[in-house]
Short mmCIF file of C-alpha atoms in Angstrom, two decimals:
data_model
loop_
_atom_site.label_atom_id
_atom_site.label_comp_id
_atom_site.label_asym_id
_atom_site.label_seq_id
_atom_site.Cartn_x
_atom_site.Cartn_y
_atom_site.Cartn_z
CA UNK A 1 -40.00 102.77 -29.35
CA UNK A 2 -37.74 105.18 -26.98
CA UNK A 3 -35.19 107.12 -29.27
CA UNK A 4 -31.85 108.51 -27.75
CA UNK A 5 -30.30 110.74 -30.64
CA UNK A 6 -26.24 110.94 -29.62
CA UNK A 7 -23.95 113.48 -31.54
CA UNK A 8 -21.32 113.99 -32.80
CA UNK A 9 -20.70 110.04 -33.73
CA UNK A 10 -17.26 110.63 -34.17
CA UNK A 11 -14.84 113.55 -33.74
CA UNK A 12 -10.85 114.18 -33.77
CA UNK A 13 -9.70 116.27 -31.34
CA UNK A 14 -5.99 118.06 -30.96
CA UNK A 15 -4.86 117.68 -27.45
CA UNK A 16 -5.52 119.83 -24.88
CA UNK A 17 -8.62 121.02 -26.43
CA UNK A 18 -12.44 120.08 -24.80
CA UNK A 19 -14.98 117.93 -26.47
CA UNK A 20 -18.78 117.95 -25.90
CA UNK A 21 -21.31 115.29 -26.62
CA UNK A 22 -24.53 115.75 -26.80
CA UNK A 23 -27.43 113.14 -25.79
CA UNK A 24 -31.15 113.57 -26.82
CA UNK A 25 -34.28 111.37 -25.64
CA UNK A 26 -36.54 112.33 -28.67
CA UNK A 27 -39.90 110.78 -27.59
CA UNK A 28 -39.73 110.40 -23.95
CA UNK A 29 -38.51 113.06 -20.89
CA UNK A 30 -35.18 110.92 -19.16
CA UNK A 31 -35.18 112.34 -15.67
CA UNK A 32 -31.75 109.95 -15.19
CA UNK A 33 -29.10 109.64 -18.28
CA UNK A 34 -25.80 107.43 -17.79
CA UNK A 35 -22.51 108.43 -19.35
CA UNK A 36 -20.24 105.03 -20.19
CA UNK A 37 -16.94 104.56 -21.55
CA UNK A 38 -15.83 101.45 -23.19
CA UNK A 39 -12.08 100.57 -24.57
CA UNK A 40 -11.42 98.48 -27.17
CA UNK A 41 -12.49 95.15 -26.41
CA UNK A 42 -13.56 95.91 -23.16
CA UNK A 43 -17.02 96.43 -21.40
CA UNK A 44 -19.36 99.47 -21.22
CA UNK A 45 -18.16 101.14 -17.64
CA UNK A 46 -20.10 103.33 -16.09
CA UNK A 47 -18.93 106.69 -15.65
CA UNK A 48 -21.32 109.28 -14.16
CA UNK A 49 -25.15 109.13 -13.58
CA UNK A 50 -27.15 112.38 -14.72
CA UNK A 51 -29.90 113.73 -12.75
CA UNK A 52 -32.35 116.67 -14.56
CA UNK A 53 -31.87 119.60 -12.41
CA UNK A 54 -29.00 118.06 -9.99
CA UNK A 55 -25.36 117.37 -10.16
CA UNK A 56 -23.74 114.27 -11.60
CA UNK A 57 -22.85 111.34 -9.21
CA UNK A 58 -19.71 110.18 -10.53
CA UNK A 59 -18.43 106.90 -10.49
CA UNK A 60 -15.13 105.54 -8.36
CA UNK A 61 -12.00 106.80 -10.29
CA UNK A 62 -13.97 109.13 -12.57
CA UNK A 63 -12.37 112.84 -12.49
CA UNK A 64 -15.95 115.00 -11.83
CA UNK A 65 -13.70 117.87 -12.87
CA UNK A 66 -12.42 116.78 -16.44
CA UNK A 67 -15.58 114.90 -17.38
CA UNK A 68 -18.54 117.96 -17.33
CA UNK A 69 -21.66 116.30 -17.46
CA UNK A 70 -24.46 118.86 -17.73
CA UNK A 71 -28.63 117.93 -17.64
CA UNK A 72 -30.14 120.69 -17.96
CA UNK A 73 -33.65 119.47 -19.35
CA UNK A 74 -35.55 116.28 -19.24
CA UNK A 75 -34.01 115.76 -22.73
CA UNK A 76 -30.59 116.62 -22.99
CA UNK A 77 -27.38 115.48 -21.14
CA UNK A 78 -23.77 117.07 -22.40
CA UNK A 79 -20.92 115.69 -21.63
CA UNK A 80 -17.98 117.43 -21.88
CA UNK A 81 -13.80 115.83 -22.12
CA UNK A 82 -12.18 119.06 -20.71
CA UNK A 83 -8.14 119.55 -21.57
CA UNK A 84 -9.12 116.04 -23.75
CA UNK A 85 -5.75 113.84 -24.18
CA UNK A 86 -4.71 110.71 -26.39
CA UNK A 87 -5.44 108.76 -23.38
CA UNK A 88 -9.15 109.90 -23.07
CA UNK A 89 -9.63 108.04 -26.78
CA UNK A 90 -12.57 106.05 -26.24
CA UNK A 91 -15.84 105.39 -27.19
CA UNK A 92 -18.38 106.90 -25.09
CA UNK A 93 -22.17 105.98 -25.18
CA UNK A 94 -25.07 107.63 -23.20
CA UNK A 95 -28.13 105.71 -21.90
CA UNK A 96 -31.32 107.55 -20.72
CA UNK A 97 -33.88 105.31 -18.61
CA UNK A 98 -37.27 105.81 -19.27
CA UNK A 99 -39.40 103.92 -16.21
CA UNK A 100 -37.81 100.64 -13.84
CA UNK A 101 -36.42 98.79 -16.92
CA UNK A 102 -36.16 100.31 -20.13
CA UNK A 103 -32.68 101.88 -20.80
CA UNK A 104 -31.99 102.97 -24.49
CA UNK A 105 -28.59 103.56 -25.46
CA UNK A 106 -27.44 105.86 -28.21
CA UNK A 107 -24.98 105.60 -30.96
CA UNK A 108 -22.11 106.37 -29.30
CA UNK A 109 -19.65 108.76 -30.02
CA UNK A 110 -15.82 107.78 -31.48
CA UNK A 111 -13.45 110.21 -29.62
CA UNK A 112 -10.32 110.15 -30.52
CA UNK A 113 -7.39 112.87 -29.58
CA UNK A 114 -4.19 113.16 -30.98
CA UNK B 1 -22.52 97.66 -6.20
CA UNK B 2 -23.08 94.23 -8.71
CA UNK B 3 -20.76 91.68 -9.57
CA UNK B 4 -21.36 90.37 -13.15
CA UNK B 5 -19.28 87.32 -15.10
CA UNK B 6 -19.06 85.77 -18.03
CA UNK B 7 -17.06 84.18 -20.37
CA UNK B 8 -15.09 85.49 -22.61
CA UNK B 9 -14.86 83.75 -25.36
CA UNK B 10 -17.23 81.03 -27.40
CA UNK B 11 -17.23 79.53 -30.52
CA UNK B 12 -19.94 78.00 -32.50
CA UNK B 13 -21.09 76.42 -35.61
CA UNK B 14 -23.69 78.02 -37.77
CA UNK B 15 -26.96 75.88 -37.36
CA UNK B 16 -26.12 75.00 -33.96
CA UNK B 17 -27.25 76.27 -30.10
CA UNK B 18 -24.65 78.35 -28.05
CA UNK B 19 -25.88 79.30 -24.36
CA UNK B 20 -23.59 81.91 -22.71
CA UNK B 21 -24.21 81.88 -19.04
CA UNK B 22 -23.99 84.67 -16.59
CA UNK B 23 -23.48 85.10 -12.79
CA UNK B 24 -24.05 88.29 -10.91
CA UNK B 25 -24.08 89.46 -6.90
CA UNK B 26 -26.35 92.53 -6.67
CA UNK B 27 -26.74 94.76 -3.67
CA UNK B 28 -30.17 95.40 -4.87
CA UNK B 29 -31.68 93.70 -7.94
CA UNK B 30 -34.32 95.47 -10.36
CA UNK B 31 -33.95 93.04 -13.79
CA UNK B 32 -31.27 91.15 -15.33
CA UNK B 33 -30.55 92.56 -19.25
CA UNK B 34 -28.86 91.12 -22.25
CA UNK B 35 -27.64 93.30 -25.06
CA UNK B 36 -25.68 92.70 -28.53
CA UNK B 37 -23.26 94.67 -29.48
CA UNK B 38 -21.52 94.42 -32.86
CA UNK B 39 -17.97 96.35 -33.15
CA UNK B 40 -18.17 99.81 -33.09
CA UNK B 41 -21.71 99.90 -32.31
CA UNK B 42 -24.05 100.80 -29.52
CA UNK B 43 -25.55 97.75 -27.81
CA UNK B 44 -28.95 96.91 -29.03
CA UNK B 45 -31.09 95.30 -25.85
CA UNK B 46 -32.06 91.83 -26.19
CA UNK B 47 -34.04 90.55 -23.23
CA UNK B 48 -35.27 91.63 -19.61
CA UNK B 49 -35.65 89.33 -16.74
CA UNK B 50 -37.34 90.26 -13.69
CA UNK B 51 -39.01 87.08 -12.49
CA UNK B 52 -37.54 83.47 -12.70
CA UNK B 53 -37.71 81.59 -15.71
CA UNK B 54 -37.42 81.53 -19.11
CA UNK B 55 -38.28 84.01 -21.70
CA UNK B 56 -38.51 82.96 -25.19
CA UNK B 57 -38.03 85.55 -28.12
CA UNK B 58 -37.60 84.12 -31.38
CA UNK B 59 -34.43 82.44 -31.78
CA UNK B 60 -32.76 84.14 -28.56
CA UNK B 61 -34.28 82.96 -24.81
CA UNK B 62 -33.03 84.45 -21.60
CA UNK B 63 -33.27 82.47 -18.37
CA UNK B 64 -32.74 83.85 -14.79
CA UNK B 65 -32.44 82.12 -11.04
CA UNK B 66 -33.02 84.74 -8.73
CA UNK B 67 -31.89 82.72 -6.09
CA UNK B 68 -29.35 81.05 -7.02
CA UNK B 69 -27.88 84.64 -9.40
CA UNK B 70 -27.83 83.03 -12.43
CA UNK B 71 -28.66 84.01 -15.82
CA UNK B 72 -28.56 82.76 -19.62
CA UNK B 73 -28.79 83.62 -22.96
CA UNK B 74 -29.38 80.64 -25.55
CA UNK B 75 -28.75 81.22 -28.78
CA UNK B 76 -30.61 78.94 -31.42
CA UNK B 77 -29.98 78.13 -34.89
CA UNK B 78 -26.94 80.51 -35.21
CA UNK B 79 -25.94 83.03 -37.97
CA UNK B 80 -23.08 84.11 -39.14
CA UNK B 81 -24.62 87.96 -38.52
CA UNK B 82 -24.78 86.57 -34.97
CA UNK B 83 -20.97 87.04 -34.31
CA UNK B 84 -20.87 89.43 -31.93
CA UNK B 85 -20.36 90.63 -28.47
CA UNK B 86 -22.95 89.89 -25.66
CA UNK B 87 -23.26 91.65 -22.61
CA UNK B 88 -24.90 90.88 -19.33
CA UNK B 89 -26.16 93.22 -17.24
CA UNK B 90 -27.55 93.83 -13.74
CA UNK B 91 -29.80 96.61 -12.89
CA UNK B 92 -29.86 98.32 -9.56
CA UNK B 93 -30.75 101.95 -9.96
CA UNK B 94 -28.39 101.87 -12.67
CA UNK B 95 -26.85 99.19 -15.26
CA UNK B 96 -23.91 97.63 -14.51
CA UNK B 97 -22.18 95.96 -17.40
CA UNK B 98 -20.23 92.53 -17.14
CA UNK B 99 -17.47 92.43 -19.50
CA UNK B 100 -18.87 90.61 -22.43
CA UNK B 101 -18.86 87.04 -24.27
CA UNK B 102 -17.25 87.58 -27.68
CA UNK B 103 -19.41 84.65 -30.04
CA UNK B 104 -17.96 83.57 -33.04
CA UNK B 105 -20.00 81.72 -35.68
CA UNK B 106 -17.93 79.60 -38.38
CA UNK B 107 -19.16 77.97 -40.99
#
């Protein structure tokens, strides 16, 4: 099956610094990846869609300028916490779509800045 | 946009049948998903509906109204490795998440 390879899992970050994560689609090309963020004990919300080749649409409330979301090829998306601080701790998981209905999440990534 | 709830909370015995119901209000509708997701973990997909009815995998069936935007998971002969977290979600041209049933199975 589809394979989304998301790195680092975790990573500690000093504030003000940037973070990037990157998300793979191993055996398929993802011509739309989705950036999420969930809190503890909350949902997955949706925080930017990435287009190969175009800019991110961001979602309502989502800063397009602090969140850097980069797709430069059919199977990589970056996403980048710029000036990251304790209040950006999250975990944040990638999804690439590969046709209508199959969406295949990655591992998720465990940032947390202090 | 989409609309998507569900409860927040259910308890179960291990053995027994737990369905967790979902309602959603879609501008546009392209499948109705269920995922698991264990703390700290990515959610791992469960089912797809596109078309009404039920669909039967193993112990875990989704159902879905189109009509009347309704969906459910049912749960059969629960584990205790079944605690978890399930999501519903609605798909558009992208998924939107509702916030999640937290299942607990005791002994």
């Amino acid at each position: 099956g589809a394979v989304v390879s998301q790195h680092p899992s975790w990573v500690i970050c000093k504030s003000g610094t940037s973070v990037k994560i990157e998300c793979r689609s191993l055996d398929f090309q993802a011509t739309t990846m989705f950036w999420y963020r969930q809190f503890p004990k909350q949902s997955l919300m949706l925080m930017a869609t990435s287009n190969e080749g175009s800019k991110a649409t961001y979602e309502q409330g989502v800063e397009k300028d602090k969140f850097l979301i980069n797709h430069a090829s059919l199977t990589l998306s970056t996403l980048t916490v710029t000036s990251a601080h304790p209040e950006d701790s999250s975990f944040y998981i990638c999804s690439a779509r590969e046709g209508l209905d199959g969406y295949t999440f990655g591992s998720g990534t465990r940032l947390t800045v202090v | 946009g989409q609309n998507i709830d569900q409860p927040t909370e259910m308890t179960a015995t291990e053995g027994a049948i737990v369905q967790i119901n979902c309602t959603y209000q879609t501008s546009g509708f392209n499948g109705l998903f269920w995922y698991q997701q264990h703390a700290g973990e990515a959610p791992t997909f469960l089912s797809y509906n596109v078309l009404d009815g039920l669909e039967e995998k193993g112990r875990f069936s989704s159902f879905l109204s189109r009509s009347k935007g309704y969906s459910y998971l049912l749960l059969k002969e629960l584990q205790m490795k079944d605690s978890a977290s399930y999501l519903c979600a609605g798909a558009d041209y992208k998924l939107s998440f509702g916030a999640g049933t937290t299942v607990t199975v005791r002994a």
